[in-house]
Coordinates of C-alpha atoms and ligand atoms in Angstrom, one line a residue:
M1 CA -159.9 35.4 187.9
A2 CA -161.5 35.9 190.8
D3 CA -164.7 38.6 190.3
E4 CA -163.8 38.7 186.4
G5 CA -165.0 35.1 186.0
T6 CA -168.9 36.0 187.9
R7 CA -171.4 37.3 185.7
K8 CA -172.8 39.5 187.2
E9 CA -176.5 41.1 185.8
D10 CA -177.0 44.0 187.5
A11 CA -181.0 44.9 187.3
S12 CA -179.8 48.5 187.9
N13 CA -177.7 49.4 185.7
A14 CA -178.9 53.2 184.6
L15 CA -178.0 52.0 181.0
I16 CA -181.0 49.2 180.7
P17 CA -184.1 51.0 180.7
S18 CA -186.4 49.8 183.6
R19 CA -189.3 47.4 182.7
R20 CA -191.2 49.7 183.7
A21 CA -190.4 52.1 180.9
M22 CA -190.4 49.1 179.2
L23 CA -194.4 49.1 180.2
M24 CA -195.2 52.7 178.7
G25 CA -196.1 51.2 174.9
T26 CA -199.4 49.9 173.9
G27 CA -199.5 46.4 176.5
A28 CA -201.9 45.3 175.0
A29 CA -201.7 43.9 171.4
L30 CA -198.1 41.8 173.7
F31 CA -200.1 38.8 174.1
A32 CA -201.5 39.2 170.5
G33 CA -198.4 39.9 169.4
A34 CA -196.8 37.1 172.0
G35 CA -198.8 34.6 169.8
I36 CA -202.4 34.4 172.7
P37 CA -205.1 35.9 171.2
V38 CA -207.1 38.4 173.4
P39 CA -210.5 37.7 171.7
F40 CA -212.1 41.2 173.1
L41 CA -209.2 43.4 172.4
D42 CA -211.0 45.7 169.9
K43 CA -213.6 46.2 172.8
L44 CA -210.5 47.7 175.6
P45 CA -211.5 51.6 175.8
R46 CA -208.6 53.5 174.5
G47 CA -205.8 54.4 176.6
M48 CA -206.7 51.1 179.1
R49 CA -204.7 48.0 179.8
L50 CA -204.9 44.6 180.1
L51 CA -204.3 44.1 183.3
A52 CA -202.5 41.3 183.9
E53 CA -199.9 43.3 181.3
A54 CA -200.2 46.8 183.7
Q55 CA -198.4 44.8 186.8
E56 CA -194.9 45.1 186.4
G57 CA -192.8 42.7 186.9
T58 CA -195.2 39.6 185.0
G59 CA -196.8 39.9 182.0
A60 CA -194.3 41.7 179.1
M61 CA -192.1 39.8 178.7
P62 CA -193.0 36.3 176.9
E63 CA -192.4 32.8 178.6
G64 CA -189.3 31.5 178.6
K65 CA -186.6 34.6 177.6
E66 CA -185.2 36.8 180.3
G67 CA -183.6 40.4 180.8
L68 CA -183.8 40.2 176.8
T69 CA -184.6 44.7 175.6
I70 CA -188.4 45.5 173.6
L71 CA -187.8 46.8 170.8
G72 CA -191.4 46.2 169.4
D73 CA -194.1 44.0 170.7
R74 CA -195.7 43.4 167.1
P75 CA -194.4 42.0 165.7
I76 CA -192.4 41.3 169.0
N77 CA -188.8 42.0 168.9
M78 CA -186.5 42.5 171.2
E79 CA -182.5 42.3 171.9
T80 CA -180.3 41.0 174.3
P81 CA -178.0 43.1 176.5
P82 CA -174.2 42.3 175.9
H83 CA -173.8 41.1 179.2
L84 CA -175.9 38.6 179.7
L85 CA -174.5 36.6 175.3
D86 CA -171.1 36.1 177.8
D87 CA -172.0 31.6 177.1
D88 CA -170.2 30.4 174.6
V89 CA -173.9 28.8 173.8
T90 CA -176.8 31.7 174.6
P91 CA -179.5 29.9 176.5
A92 CA -182.6 29.4 175.5
K93 CA -184.1 32.5 177.1
H94 CA -181.4 35.0 175.8
F95 CA -181.3 34.2 172.6
F96 CA -182.7 37.1 170.7
V97 CA -185.9 37.1 169.1
R98 CA -186.8 38.8 165.7
N99 CA -190.3 38.1 164.2
N100 CA -191.6 40.4 160.1
G101 CA -195.7 38.5 160.8
L102 CA -197.3 36.4 163.6
P103 CA -197.0 33.5 164.9
P104 CA -198.4 30.5 164.5
D105 CA -200.1 28.7 166.8
V106 CA -198.7 25.5 167.6
E107 CA -200.6 23.7 169.7
G108 CA -200.3 20.2 169.8
V109 CA -198.3 19.6 167.1
T110 CA -196.3 16.1 167.2
D111 CA -193.2 15.4 164.5
E112 CA -196.0 13.6 162.9
T113 CA -198.1 16.6 162.2
W114 CA -195.8 19.1 161.0
K115 CA -195.1 18.8 157.3
L116 CA -192.7 20.3 155.4
T117 CA -193.0 20.3 151.2
I118 CA -189.6 20.5 148.7
D119 CA -190.3 21.0 145.2
G120 CA -190.8 22.9 142.1
E121 CA -187.2 22.3 140.4
V122 CA -186.4 19.1 141.7
E123 CA -187.4 14.9 140.1
R124 CA -189.0 14.1 143.3
P125 CA -190.9 16.4 145.3
L126 CA -190.7 15.4 149.2
E127 CA -193.9 16.3 151.8
L128 CA -191.6 15.2 155.1
S129 CA -192.9 15.3 158.9
I130 CA -190.4 15.9 162.0
A131 CA -190.5 11.9 162.3
D132 CA -189.6 11.5 159.0
L133 CA -186.9 13.6 159.7
K134 CA -185.3 12.1 162.0
R135 CA -185.7 8.8 160.8
D136 CA -184.6 9.0 157.6
F137 CA -181.3 10.9 157.1
E138 CA -178.1 11.0 159.4
P139 CA -178.9 14.0 162.1
V140 CA -176.3 16.6 162.5
T141 CA -175.8 18.7 165.8
L142 CA -173.8 22.4 164.6
R143 CA -173.1 25.7 166.7
L144 CA -174.5 28.5 164.9
F145 CA -174.7 31.8 164.8
V146 CA -177.7 34.0 164.3
E147 CA -177.1 38.0 163.7
C148 CA -179.7 39.8 162.4
A149 CA -178.7 41.5 158.9
G150 CA -180.5 45.1 160.4
N151 CA -178.4 44.4 164.0
G152 CA -176.8 48.1 164.7
R153 CA -179.4 49.4 162.1
K154 CA -179.5 52.6 165.1
F155 CA -176.5 54.2 164.8
Y156 CA -177.5 55.0 161.3
R157 CA -177.9 58.6 160.6
P158 CA -180.2 60.0 158.8
A159 CA -181.9 57.2 160.5
A160 CA -183.0 54.1 158.5
S161 CA -186.4 53.0 159.6
G162 CA -187.1 49.6 161.5
N163 CA -186.3 48.4 164.2
Q164 CA -183.7 50.1 166.3
W165 CA -181.2 47.3 167.1
T166 CA -178.2 48.1 168.3
F167 CA -175.9 45.6 169.6
G168 CA -177.9 42.6 170.9
G169 CA -180.3 41.1 167.9
V170 CA -177.5 38.3 167.4
S171 CA -177.2 35.1 169.3
C172 CA -175.0 31.6 169.2
A173 CA -176.8 28.2 169.3
D174 CA -176.5 24.3 169.2
W175 CA -179.0 23.0 166.6
T176 CA -179.7 19.7 165.9
G177 CA -181.1 18.7 162.5
V178 CA -181.0 17.4 158.7
R179 CA -177.9 18.8 156.6
L180 CA -180.7 20.9 153.6
K181 CA -178.3 19.2 151.0
D182 CA -178.9 15.8 152.0
V183 CA -182.7 16.1 152.0
L184 CA -182.1 18.2 148.6
E185 CA -180.9 15.2 147.4
R186 CA -182.9 13.0 147.8
A187 CA -185.4 14.9 146.4
G188 CA -183.4 15.5 142.9
V189 CA -182.7 18.8 142.3
K190 CA -182.3 20.1 138.8
K191 CA -180.2 21.5 136.8
S192 CA -182.6 25.2 136.7
A193 CA -182.7 25.3 139.7
V194 CA -180.9 28.5 140.7
Y195 CA -181.9 29.5 144.4
T196 CA -184.5 28.8 147.6
G197 CA -187.1 29.8 148.7
H198 CA -188.6 29.8 152.3
Y199 CA -192.2 29.3 153.9
G200 CA -192.9 29.2 157.5
A201 CA -196.2 28.7 159.0
D202 CA -195.8 32.6 160.5
T203 CA -198.9 35.4 158.9
H204 CA -198.5 38.8 157.9
L205 CA -199.5 41.8 160.2
S206 CA -202.5 42.5 157.6
G207 CA -204.3 39.5 158.5
D208 CA -204.3 39.1 154.5
P209 CA -203.9 34.6 154.7
S210 CA -202.6 35.6 150.7
K211 CA -199.1 37.7 152.0
E212 CA -196.6 36.1 154.5
A213 CA -195.1 37.9 156.9
I214 CA -191.4 37.2 155.5
S215 CA -190.1 34.4 152.6
R216 CA -186.5 34.7 151.8
G217 CA -184.3 32.6 150.1
V218 CA -181.1 31.8 148.7
P219 CA -178.6 30.9 146.2
I220 CA -179.3 26.4 146.2
E221 CA -174.8 26.5 145.9
K222 CA -175.9 27.9 149.4
A223 CA -178.3 26.3 150.5
L224 CA -176.2 22.4 149.6
D225 CA -173.0 24.1 152.0
P226 CA -173.1 21.4 154.6
H227 CA -173.8 24.0 157.0
S228 CA -177.6 24.8 156.0
M229 CA -179.6 23.2 158.1
I230 CA -183.1 21.7 159.3
A231 CA -183.0 22.2 163.0
W232 CA -185.7 20.7 164.7
S233 CA -183.8 21.8 167.7
M234 CA -181.6 24.4 169.8
N235 CA -179.5 23.2 172.6
G236 CA -180.6 19.4 172.5
E237 CA -184.2 21.0 173.8
D238 CA -186.5 21.5 171.2
I239 CA -186.2 25.0 169.5
P240 CA -188.2 27.6 171.3
Y241 CA -191.0 28.7 170.2
L242 CA -190.8 32.4 169.5
N243 CA -187.0 31.5 167.4
G244 CA -189.2 29.4 164.9
Y245 CA -191.1 25.8 167.7
P246 CA -190.9 22.8 165.6
L247 CA -188.7 23.3 163.1
R248 CA -186.4 25.8 161.4
L249 CA -184.3 26.4 158.3
M250 CA -180.5 27.4 159.9
M251 CA -178.6 29.3 156.9
P252 CA -175.6 30.6 159.0
G253 CA -173.7 33.2 157.8
Y254 CA -176.0 34.9 155.8
P255 CA -178.9 37.4 156.3
G256 CA -180.7 35.5 159.8
S257 CA -184.2 36.7 157.2
C258 CA -182.4 33.7 155.9
S259 CA -183.4 31.0 158.4
Q260 CA -186.9 30.8 158.3
K261 CA -188.9 30.0 161.7
W262 CA -191.6 27.4 162.0
L263 CA -190.8 26.4 158.3
T264 CA -193.1 24.3 156.3
R265 CA -191.7 24.2 152.4
I266 CA -189.2 24.9 150.6
W267 CA -189.6 26.5 147.4
I268 CA -186.1 25.2 144.3
R269 CA -186.6 28.2 142.3
D270 CA -185.4 28.7 138.8
Q271 CA -185.2 31.8 139.4
V272 CA -183.9 34.2 142.3
H273 CA -186.5 33.6 145.0
D274 CA -189.6 37.0 144.6
G275 CA -190.9 36.4 148.4
Q276 CA -191.7 38.6 151.0
K277 CA -188.8 40.8 152.0
M278 CA -186.6 39.7 149.2
Q279 CA -187.3 42.4 146.3
G280 CA -187.0 46.4 146.5
Q281 CA -184.5 47.4 148.7
S282 CA -184.9 44.7 151.4
Y283 CA -181.9 42.9 152.6
R284 CA -180.4 44.7 150.0
L285 CA -177.5 47.1 149.9
P286 CA -176.2 50.2 147.7
A287 CA -174.1 48.0 144.3
Y288 CA -171.7 50.9 144.9
P289 CA -170.3 53.5 147.9
V290 CA -174.2 56.6 148.0
A291 CA -173.6 59.7 150.5
P292 CA -175.8 59.3 153.6
G293 CA -179.4 60.2 153.3
T294 CA -179.6 59.1 149.1
T295 CA -181.8 57.6 147.2
V296 CA -180.7 54.2 145.2
P297 CA -183.1 52.8 142.7
D298 CA -183.8 49.3 143.1
E299 CA -181.5 47.9 140.3
D300 CA -178.7 49.3 142.3
M301 CA -179.3 47.2 145.2
K302 CA -177.5 44.0 145.7
I303 CA -179.1 41.2 148.0
I304 CA -177.4 40.5 150.7
E305 CA -174.8 37.4 150.6
G306 CA -172.5 36.2 153.9
L307 CA -171.9 38.8 156.6
P308 CA -169.2 40.6 157.6
I309 CA -166.7 40.7 159.9
K310 CA -167.4 41.7 163.5
S311 CA -167.2 41.6 167.1
L312 CA -169.0 42.2 171.1
I313 CA -167.6 41.9 174.1
T314 CA -169.7 40.4 176.7
F315 CA -167.5 40.9 180.0
P316 CA -167.4 43.4 182.2
Q317 CA -171.2 45.3 181.9
T318 CA -171.0 48.4 180.5
G319 CA -170.7 50.7 183.1
T320 CA -168.7 48.7 185.4
R321 CA -167.0 50.0 188.1
K322 CA -163.3 48.4 189.0
K323 CA -160.6 48.9 191.4
L324 CA -157.1 50.2 190.4
G325 CA -155.2 47.6 190.5
G326 CA -154.1 45.2 188.6
P327 CA -156.0 43.5 185.2
I328 CA -158.6 43.8 184.4
T329 CA -160.4 41.0 182.3
V330 CA -161.9 41.5 178.2
R331 CA -163.9 38.3 177.1
G332 CA -167.1 38.6 174.2
H333 CA -167.2 37.2 171.2
A334 CA -165.8 37.2 167.4
W335 CA -168.1 36.0 164.0
C336 CA -167.8 36.3 159.9
G337 CA -170.2 35.5 157.4
E338 CA -168.1 36.0 154.7
A339 CA -165.0 34.9 155.9
D340 CA -163.1 33.1 158.9
V341 CA -162.6 35.5 162.2
A342 CA -158.5 36.0 161.7
K343 CA -158.3 37.6 165.2
V344 CA -159.5 40.1 167.8
D345 CA -157.7 43.4 169.0
V346 CA -158.7 45.3 172.1
S347 CA -157.5 48.7 172.6
L348 CA -158.1 51.2 176.3
D349 CA -156.8 54.1 174.9
F350 CA -159.6 54.9 172.4
G351 CA -157.6 52.3 168.9
E352 CA -154.1 54.4 169.9
T353 CA -152.1 51.6 170.4
W354 CA -153.9 47.2 170.7
T355 CA -153.4 44.3 172.2
Q356 CA -154.1 41.0 170.4
A357 CA -156.5 38.7 171.6
E358 CA -156.7 35.0 172.5
L359 CA -159.3 33.6 170.6
A360 CA -160.5 30.2 171.3
P361 CA -161.1 28.0 168.4
A362 CA -164.6 27.4 167.0
P363 CA -166.1 23.8 167.4
N364 CA -167.4 24.3 163.2
R365 CA -167.2 26.5 160.0
F366 CA -170.1 29.6 161.0
S367 CA -169.8 29.6 165.3
W368 CA -168.7 33.2 166.9
R369 CA -165.5 32.5 169.1
R370 CA -164.2 33.5 172.7
F371 CA -161.7 36.4 172.5
T372 CA -160.2 36.5 176.1
A373 CA -157.7 40.2 177.0
A374 CA -156.5 41.5 180.1
I375 CA -155.9 44.7 179.9
T376 CA -154.1 47.3 182.5
P377 CA -154.9 50.6 183.3
P378 CA -152.7 52.6 184.7
Q379 CA -154.5 54.9 187.2
Q380 CA -157.8 55.8 188.0
G381 CA -160.1 57.3 185.6
Y382 CA -162.4 57.0 183.0
Y383 CA -161.8 53.8 180.4
E384 CA -163.4 52.9 177.2
I385 CA -162.6 49.4 176.3
W386 CA -162.8 49.0 172.3
A387 CA -162.6 45.2 170.5
R388 CA -161.6 45.5 166.8
A389 CA -161.5 42.1 164.7
T390 CA -160.2 41.2 161.3
D391 CA -161.2 39.0 159.3
T392 CA -159.1 35.9 157.3
N393 CA -159.8 38.6 153.5
G394 CA -158.3 41.2 155.8
K395 CA -160.8 43.0 155.8
S396 CA -161.2 44.9 160.0
Q397 CA -164.3 46.0 161.9
P398 CA -164.7 49.6 161.2
A399 CA -164.3 52.5 164.3
T400 CA -167.8 53.9 163.5
T401 CA -170.4 53.0 160.7
P402 CA -170.4 51.6 157.7
G403 CA -171.1 52.8 154.4
W404 CA -174.6 54.2 154.8
N405 CA -176.7 52.6 153.3
P406 CA -181.2 52.7 153.2
H407 CA -182.2 50.5 155.1
G408 CA -179.2 50.1 157.3
Y409 CA -178.0 46.9 157.1
N410 CA -174.2 45.3 157.8
N411 CA -173.0 48.4 161.0
N412 CA -170.5 46.6 161.9
M413 CA -168.2 49.2 163.9
Q414 CA -167.1 48.1 166.7
H415 CA -168.2 47.5 170.3
R416 CA -167.4 50.2 173.4
I417 CA -168.3 49.8 176.3
A418 CA -167.5 52.2 179.7
V419 CA -165.0 51.5 182.7
F420 CA -164.5 53.5 185.9
V421 CA -160.9 52.3 187.6
I422 CA -161.8 53.8 191.4
Ligands
LIG1 N1 -191.6 32.5 159.5 C1 -190.2 33.7 160.1 N2 -189.1 33.3 159.5 C2 -188.0 33.4 160.1 C3 -188.9 35.6 160.4 C4 -190.0 35.7 160.7 O1 -190.7 36.8 160.9 N3 -191.2 35.0 160.4 N4 -187.3 36.5 160.9 C5 -186.5 35.9 160.4 C6 -185.4 36.9 160.9 S1 -185.3 38.9 160.2 C7 -184.8 36.5 161.3 S2 -183.4 38.1 162.0 C8 -184.2 35.6 161.9 C9 -184.4 36.1 163.8 O2 -184.6 34.3 164.2 P1 -184.6 34.6 166.3 O3 -185.5 34.9 166.7 O4 -184.0 33.2 166.7 O5 -182.9 35.5 166.8 O6 -185.3 34.9 161.5 C10 -185.4 35.3 160.5 N5 -186.4 33.5 160.5
LIG2 MO1 -183.3 40.1 160.8

């Protein structure tokens, strides 16, 4: 595959904001956002920035992360530029980060000291250490994607408030842990159980200890699905700190928000969970199509479950220049929460004609799947490559934003890249 096979990370690409631009914001809070306290931060004169933050190229990107785009620093949120998601398995440094609150202090935590409580509608409430989980249950490894339900929010008009994710609020890694189902069976789920409620060790931005940063849940049937996991490892290593070290839930195919990081408690509920960001308009869609900008009453909003069919072009990088002659190799991933991926098509003529891509098998359900295609531009000029995935229910990605909704969730519009053939 000659030059198509090499993954170039072109720092000069004008479509990626410069490090300097990312530092223009309120750099100071970032350290706190990344979990490192700055005790005298309130004494720093207005308009001045921390020295360590001000030095270009250092400090801004939290340790262990590289090349991500920072969307906000308190809480810290970072998306991954599509061309850095080209691997089948997203490396830790490129796995996106979505935080609602302030990550906890996990200094000195061990497999013995971190405790997970299972309580509520169970016969035998449990308190398990990570060592207990590793010793008493069958370990499993699954390749699972995580996608923020707000991925693509930036493209809705009128704009929805919240992090302005473009395309990079998604990643896919190998997760090792135990099936949540096995642990719930040990606890003995009562007939009265209808929903889970998840708790983590991070804290609310306000500092109010009575409020969670986020506490979401899923229907008990989803919790008992064999793909739902309690994980302690990502890609064979400890979970990265900002992705939930030392323990997190994986509720694959559902909004990323259901996959609680820094997991401390699973409360089995006899009603739909009413924790932080479960109610009102959070992670909900109107039960019927609404005109853009409509105010929808809370009782007409439905909780999002399986995420819609979607795909991303990860090679070539948008803006690439390519010499005329021979085909362009295109590749990326497709994934779906509510069904399976059936096919991916790519277009070089703004959607007039489509070529079916080759689709690699998935190691397991809820993994993204690699697609590859070769398309040949007929002459020099500006082209766009579009990708469109279709699921096993026959649903395809729309060319532009799907139904507008107040918080800008579930935007599964087609991804497009620009290519200059010279
Ligand atoms: N404890 C805790 N868990 C959390 C969150 C959080 O803020 N706190 N954010 C959720 C949201 S909204 C998403 S999209 C995913 C993102 O996972 P990642 O940061 O590992 O990419 O984590 C979820 N789990
Ligand atoms: Mo999210």
